[in-house]
């Protein structure tokens, strides 16, 4: 049929028994595993001539696999021209320095004006169908009110390669993510690791909470105090690197240690009175900030096609730099 691609593969006689989605990902490395899982559930995959709708079904040596790949469906979000801060771009991926306030992908309450809308306008057809209808090309995200670097895939090969690196969290490859944060007080010791499981709060579904014991999702943040600013109300400039990438991870981990981020209305509400102990210029800069003081400053990864290590750094944006300057000057 027009627009359909019928692809077939036979597993080697010495192949190990594994999940159907993994076997397909090995057979068709240019198609992302998430897309293959969707195709399996949609009945577009056959194993030994029979339709299989279970991505976890086991397949073994000699299995005949066939997958029908429909033509890419245009993303639902509309194209909207945005002034994107493009740090790097090639045929496979694009690295963006996201400003605070920009939502990454459409969601209830944010159906337009998102980074995805801008990417569709900029990249056009290349994003179609990659990573899902609502999140074309997105392999990781940062909060609306967090600024900084993120990478977007422009085709299935890049999406699969980048997704695998983010899932591995840099354990076996060059993936690196570092953030700069301004936190109330000074963490002690001044360099260390926070390991605390995270889950959706049962009291407030908008918040993430630390979970005691075995519950929640494993989460690890490494931190180092870069500078101590201010005197009456000390503030630490903290560099955080992620070993895992959970929702609100840095914000929750530092708050759990008693050092919430400046400007964080969700996790730092109890520290609002500390702002009154800052100098006039610092108070004004914090009031203007209007968001959590968090910036994705470093992003590194292996290029999914060439294997070359790419490394990008983003300086503090003007709002955070103004706050740092005021705090450092004691003004």
Protein backbone atom coordinates (compact mmCIF):
# COMPACT_ATOMS: atom_id res chain seq x y z
CA UNK A 1 0.00 0.00 0.00
CA UNK A 2 1.20 3.58 -0.65
CA UNK A 3 2.98 5.10 2.32
CA UNK A 4 3.67 1.74 3.97
CA UNK A 5 7.07 0.10 4.37
CA UNK A 6 7.16 -3.69 4.86
CA UNK A 7 10.41 -4.78 6.51
CA UNK A 8 11.49 -8.30 7.37
CA UNK A 9 14.29 -9.97 9.29
CA UNK A 10 15.25 -13.49 10.36
CA UNK A 11 17.04 -13.85 13.66
CA UNK A 12 20.35 -15.75 13.45
CA UNK A 13 20.41 -19.36 14.59
CA UNK A 14 22.75 -18.39 17.42
CA UNK A 15 20.65 -15.42 18.55
CA UNK A 16 19.82 -15.16 22.25
CA UNK A 17 16.20 -15.32 23.35
CA UNK A 18 15.01 -11.81 24.18
CA UNK A 19 12.02 -9.49 24.14
CA UNK A 20 10.33 -8.86 20.81
CA UNK A 21 10.87 -5.08 20.97
CA UNK A 22 14.58 -5.54 21.68
CA UNK A 23 14.98 -8.07 18.87
CA UNK A 24 13.29 -5.65 16.46
CA UNK A 25 15.50 -2.79 17.66
CA UNK A 26 18.57 -4.89 16.89
CA UNK A 27 17.20 -5.89 13.47
CA UNK A 28 16.16 -2.34 12.54
CA UNK A 29 18.58 0.02 14.37
CA UNK A 30 17.37 3.03 12.39
CA UNK A 31 13.93 2.83 14.04
CA UNK A 32 13.58 3.88 17.67
CA UNK A 33 12.54 1.23 20.17
CA UNK A 34 9.65 3.37 21.40
CA UNK A 35 8.25 3.57 17.88
CA UNK A 36 8.65 -0.18 17.43
CA UNK A 37 6.74 -0.74 20.68
CA UNK A 38 3.90 1.42 19.37
CA UNK A 39 3.86 -0.55 16.11
CA UNK A 40 3.74 -3.84 18.03
CA UNK A 41 0.75 -2.69 20.10
CA UNK A 42 -0.95 -1.45 16.92
CA UNK A 43 -0.75 -4.93 15.36
CA UNK A 44 1.84 -3.97 12.77
CA UNK A 45 4.34 -6.68 13.76
CA UNK A 46 4.27 -10.39 12.92
CA UNK A 47 6.34 -13.15 14.48
CA UNK A 48 6.55 -16.32 12.41
CA UNK A 49 3.54 -15.18 10.39
CA UNK A 50 1.28 -14.36 13.35
CA UNK A 51 0.51 -10.89 14.67
CA UNK A 52 2.13 -10.21 18.03
CA UNK A 53 0.91 -7.28 20.15
CA UNK A 54 3.12 -7.86 23.19
CA UNK A 55 6.46 -5.98 23.16
CA UNK A 56 7.74 -8.23 25.97
CA UNK A 57 6.96 -11.51 24.15
CA UNK A 58 10.05 -13.72 23.91
CA UNK A 59 11.59 -14.52 20.54
CA UNK A 60 14.49 -16.80 19.86
CA UNK A 61 16.85 -18.17 17.20
CA UNK A 62 15.47 -18.38 13.68
CA UNK A 63 12.36 -16.31 14.37
CA UNK A 64 10.87 -14.61 11.31
CA UNK A 65 9.99 -11.01 12.10
CA UNK A 66 8.02 -8.62 9.92
CA UNK A 67 7.03 -5.05 10.66
CA UNK A 68 4.83 -2.70 8.67
CA UNK A 69 5.92 0.90 9.18
CA UNK A 70 3.28 3.44 8.18
CA UNK A 71 4.32 6.71 6.69
CA UNK A 72 5.23 9.23 9.38
CA UNK A 73 2.21 11.08 10.69
CA UNK A 74 2.49 14.84 10.88
CA UNK A 75 2.63 16.05 14.47
CA UNK A 76 -0.57 17.51 15.85
CA UNK A 77 1.09 20.65 17.24
CA UNK A 78 1.12 23.47 14.72
CA UNK A 79 4.24 25.15 13.43
CA UNK A 80 4.94 28.47 15.12
CA UNK A 81 7.96 30.57 14.32
CA UNK A 82 9.92 31.18 17.53
CA UNK A 83 13.26 32.87 18.08
CA UNK A 84 15.19 29.73 19.01
CA UNK A 85 18.67 30.03 20.49
CA UNK A 86 20.34 27.33 18.39
CA UNK A 87 23.73 26.28 19.76
CA UNK A 88 24.40 23.50 17.23
CA UNK A 89 22.54 21.83 14.37
CA UNK A 90 23.18 19.17 11.74
CA UNK A 91 21.07 16.70 9.77
CA UNK A 92 20.53 14.48 12.82
CA UNK A 93 20.02 16.74 15.81
CA UNK A 94 19.69 20.25 17.13
CA UNK A 95 20.92 21.69 20.45
CA UNK A 96 18.85 24.52 21.92
CA UNK A 97 19.63 26.95 24.76
CA UNK A 98 16.10 27.18 26.19
CA UNK A 99 15.06 30.39 27.94
CA UNK A 100 13.16 30.24 31.21
CA UNK A 101 9.40 30.33 30.70
CA UNK A 102 9.39 28.25 27.51
CA UNK A 103 7.47 24.97 27.80
CA UNK A 104 9.21 22.07 26.01
CA UNK A 105 6.20 20.24 24.56
CA UNK A 106 2.42 20.76 24.36
CA UNK A 107 0.48 19.80 27.47
CA UNK A 108 -2.86 20.77 29.00
CA UNK A 109 -2.78 24.52 29.44
CA UNK A 110 0.16 24.87 27.05
CA UNK A 111 -1.13 23.73 23.67
CA UNK A 112 0.88 26.25 21.67
CA UNK A 113 3.92 28.47 21.95
CA UNK A 114 6.08 25.55 23.09
CA UNK A 115 9.56 24.57 21.99
CA UNK A 116 7.99 21.77 19.93
CA UNK A 117 5.88 24.30 18.01
CA UNK A 118 9.02 26.28 17.24
CA UNK A 119 10.96 23.16 16.26
CA UNK A 120 8.25 22.07 13.83
CA UNK A 121 8.45 25.46 12.15
CA UNK A 122 12.25 25.34 12.04
CA UNK A 123 12.83 21.69 11.11
CA UNK A 124 9.71 20.98 9.06
CA UNK A 125 9.11 17.45 7.80
CA UNK A 126 12.19 15.95 9.45
CA UNK A 127 10.50 15.87 12.87
CA UNK A 128 7.35 14.08 11.70
CA UNK A 129 6.59 10.97 13.72
CA UNK A 130 9.87 11.02 15.65
CA UNK A 131 9.33 10.33 19.34
CA UNK A 132 5.53 10.46 19.27
CA UNK A 133 2.90 12.86 18.03
CA UNK A 134 2.95 15.20 21.02
CA UNK A 135 6.71 15.18 21.59
CA UNK A 136 8.37 14.96 18.17
CA UNK A 137 12.12 14.71 18.54
CA UNK A 138 12.13 15.19 22.31
CA UNK A 139 14.50 12.80 24.12
CA UNK A 140 14.74 14.70 27.42
CA UNK A 141 13.23 17.83 28.88
CA UNK A 142 13.84 20.57 31.40
CA UNK A 143 11.19 22.36 33.42
CA UNK A 144 9.38 25.37 32.00
CA UNK A 145 11.09 27.72 34.46
CA UNK A 146 14.53 26.14 34.17
CA UNK A 147 16.80 27.61 31.50
CA UNK A 148 19.56 25.93 29.57
CA UNK A 149 20.66 23.27 27.14
CA UNK A 150 18.75 20.39 25.63
CA UNK A 151 19.17 18.26 22.51
CA UNK A 152 16.41 17.28 20.08
CA UNK A 153 16.53 14.43 17.55
CA UNK A 154 15.64 15.09 13.90
CA UNK A 155 15.25 11.47 12.77
CA UNK A 156 14.68 7.97 14.14
CA UNK A 157 18.36 7.02 14.18
CA UNK A 158 19.24 10.05 16.28
CA UNK A 159 16.23 9.55 18.53
CA UNK A 160 17.15 5.93 19.23
CA UNK A 161 20.82 6.73 19.85
CA UNK A 162 20.18 9.70 22.12
CA UNK A 163 17.40 7.97 24.04
CA UNK A 164 19.74 5.05 24.79
CA UNK A 165 22.38 7.43 26.14
CA UNK A 166 19.94 9.24 28.41
CA UNK A 167 18.60 5.91 29.67
CA UNK A 168 22.18 4.86 30.47
CA UNK A 169 22.77 8.13 32.39
CA UNK A 170 26.40 8.31 31.29
CA UNK A 171 27.43 5.11 33.04
CA UNK A 172 29.08 3.65 29.94
CA UNK A 173 29.32 6.65 27.61
CA UNK A 174 30.14 10.36 27.49
CA UNK A 175 26.67 11.68 28.40
CA UNK A 176 27.11 14.63 30.77
CA UNK A 177 24.51 16.97 32.26
CA UNK A 178 25.43 19.68 34.73
CA UNK A 179 23.31 22.39 36.27
CA UNK A 180 24.11 25.57 38.18
CA UNK A 181 21.78 26.38 41.08
CA UNK A 182 21.52 29.07 43.72
CA UNK A 183 20.51 27.51 47.04
CA UNK A 184 19.74 28.98 50.45
CA UNK A 185 22.52 28.25 52.92
CA UNK A 186 25.68 26.24 52.31
CA UNK A 187 25.46 22.45 51.94
CA UNK A 188 27.85 20.50 54.13
CA UNK A 189 29.98 18.79 53.12
CA UNK A 190 30.59 21.18 50.26
CA UNK A 191 30.86 18.35 47.77
CA UNK A 192 28.99 15.08 47.89
CA UNK A 193 26.18 12.90 46.63
CA UNK A 194 22.47 12.94 47.42
CA UNK A 195 20.83 9.54 46.93
CA UNK A 196 17.13 9.63 47.78
CA UNK A 197 14.27 7.90 45.98
CA UNK A 198 11.59 10.15 44.51
CA UNK A 199 7.87 9.72 43.82
CA UNK A 200 4.77 11.82 43.26
CA UNK A 201 3.63 13.31 46.57
CA UNK A 202 0.48 11.71 47.98
CA UNK A 203 -0.47 15.02 49.60
CA UNK A 204 0.07 17.25 46.58
CA UNK A 205 0.08 15.62 43.15
CA UNK A 206 1.84 18.67 41.70
CA UNK A 207 4.91 17.97 43.81
CA UNK A 208 7.62 15.31 43.93
CA UNK A 209 8.68 13.99 47.33
CA UNK A 210 11.51 11.96 48.81
CA UNK A 211 10.36 8.43 49.61
CA UNK A 212 11.80 6.49 52.51
CA UNK A 213 12.77 2.85 52.14
CA UNK A 214 12.38 0.95 48.88
CA UNK A 215 9.56 2.96 47.31
CA UNK A 216 9.76 5.53 44.53
CA UNK A 217 12.31 5.79 41.76
CA UNK A 218 16.06 5.63 42.29
CA UNK A 219 17.56 9.14 42.09
CA UNK A 220 21.17 10.34 42.53
CA UNK A 221 22.52 13.89 42.36
CA UNK A 222 26.20 14.80 42.72
CA UNK A 223 26.88 18.35 43.87
CA UNK A 224 29.76 20.75 44.52
CA UNK A 225 29.62 24.22 46.05
CA UNK A 226 31.28 26.61 43.59
CA UNK A 227 30.99 29.79 45.65
CA UNK A 228 29.39 31.18 48.79
CA UNK A 229 27.61 34.49 48.22
CA UNK A 230 26.21 36.95 50.72
CA UNK A 231 26.74 37.21 54.47
CA UNK A 232 23.50 37.92 56.36
CA UNK A 233 21.69 35.20 54.39
CA UNK A 234 24.37 32.99 52.80
CA UNK A 235 23.59 31.60 49.37
CA UNK A 236 25.57 28.83 47.66
CA UNK A 237 26.24 28.63 43.94
CA UNK A 238 26.06 24.86 43.48
CA UNK A 239 27.08 22.73 40.49
CA UNK A 240 24.91 19.63 40.23
CA UNK A 241 25.48 16.65 37.93
CA UNK A 242 22.79 14.07 37.37
CA UNK A 243 23.31 10.34 37.58
CA UNK A 244 19.57 9.91 37.07
CA UNK A 245 17.04 12.25 35.48
CA UNK A 246 13.86 12.39 37.56
CA UNK A 247 11.24 15.11 37.53
CA UNK A 248 12.31 18.08 39.72
CA UNK A 249 15.27 15.98 40.94
CA UNK A 250 17.73 18.75 41.83
CA UNK A 251 15.05 20.95 43.34
CA UNK A 252 13.73 18.16 45.57
CA UNK A 253 17.14 16.75 46.56
CA UNK A 254 18.56 20.10 47.64
CA UNK A 255 15.35 21.01 49.46
CA UNK A 256 15.49 17.63 51.20
CA UNK A 257 18.96 18.58 52.48
CA UNK A 258 17.58 21.89 53.79
CA UNK A 259 18.87 24.03 50.92
CA UNK A 260 15.99 24.81 48.54
CA UNK A 261 16.62 26.89 45.46
CA UNK A 262 16.12 30.62 45.51
CA UNK A 263 12.87 31.56 43.82
CA UNK A 264 11.41 28.04 44.08
CA UNK A 265 7.79 28.63 45.12
CA UNK A 266 7.03 24.89 45.13
CA UNK A 267 9.85 23.52 47.29
CA UNK A 268 11.24 26.62 48.98
CA UNK A 269 8.18 28.38 50.33
CA UNK A 270 9.36 28.14 53.94
CA UNK A 271 12.46 30.18 53.06
CA UNK A 272 10.65 33.28 51.76
CA UNK A 273 11.52 35.23 54.92
CA UNK A 274 15.23 34.83 54.15
CA UNK A 275 14.82 37.21 51.22
CA UNK A 276 14.29 40.02 53.71
CA UNK A 277 17.87 39.57 54.94
CA UNK A 278 19.35 40.17 51.50
CA UNK A 279 20.65 43.53 50.36
CA UNK A 280 18.30 45.79 48.37
CA UNK A 281 19.83 44.95 44.99
CA UNK A 282 19.76 41.20 45.70
CA UNK A 283 16.14 41.41 46.90
CA UNK A 284 15.21 43.26 43.74
CA UNK A 285 17.04 40.73 41.53
CA UNK A 286 15.34 37.84 43.30
CA UNK A 287 11.94 39.50 42.94
CA UNK A 288 12.55 40.03 39.23
CA UNK A 289 13.70 36.43 38.77
CA UNK A 290 10.23 34.97 39.29
CA UNK A 291 11.44 31.37 38.95
CA UNK A 292 13.68 28.76 40.55
CA UNK A 293 17.35 29.66 40.25
CA UNK A 294 18.37 26.68 38.10
CA UNK A 295 20.21 26.56 34.78
CA UNK A 296 21.23 23.58 32.62
CA UNK A 297 24.78 24.76 31.95
CA UNK A 298 26.57 21.73 30.47
CA UNK A 299 25.43 19.08 28.01
CA UNK A 300 27.65 16.43 26.47
CA UNK A 301 26.90 13.25 24.52
CA UNK A 302 28.11 11.00 21.71
CA UNK A 303 26.80 11.94 18.29
CA UNK A 304 24.34 9.13 17.44
CA UNK A 305 25.65 8.76 13.88
CA UNK A 306 29.38 9.51 14.05
CA UNK A 307 30.14 8.57 17.65
CA UNK A 308 32.05 11.83 18.13
CA UNK A 309 31.74 13.38 21.60
CA UNK A 310 29.94 16.72 21.53
CA UNK A 311 30.23 19.13 24.46
CA UNK A 312 28.29 22.36 24.99
CA UNK A 313 28.29 24.97 27.74
CA UNK A 314 25.82 27.76 28.41
CA UNK A 315 26.65 30.74 30.64
CA UNK A 316 24.20 31.92 33.26
CA UNK A 317 21.38 33.91 31.65
CA UNK A 318 21.04 37.60 32.47
CA UNK A 319 18.46 37.16 35.26
CA UNK A 320 20.57 34.66 37.20
CA UNK A 321 23.81 36.55 36.54
CA UNK A 322 22.24 39.73 37.91
CA UNK A 323 21.27 37.86 41.07
CA UNK A 324 24.75 36.35 41.46
CA UNK A 325 26.38 39.77 41.00
CA UNK A 326 24.11 41.41 43.58
CA UNK A 327 24.71 38.62 46.08
CA UNK A 328 28.47 38.69 45.53
CA UNK A 329 28.59 42.46 45.95
CA UNK A 330 26.42 42.28 49.07
CA UNK A 331 24.24 44.96 47.56
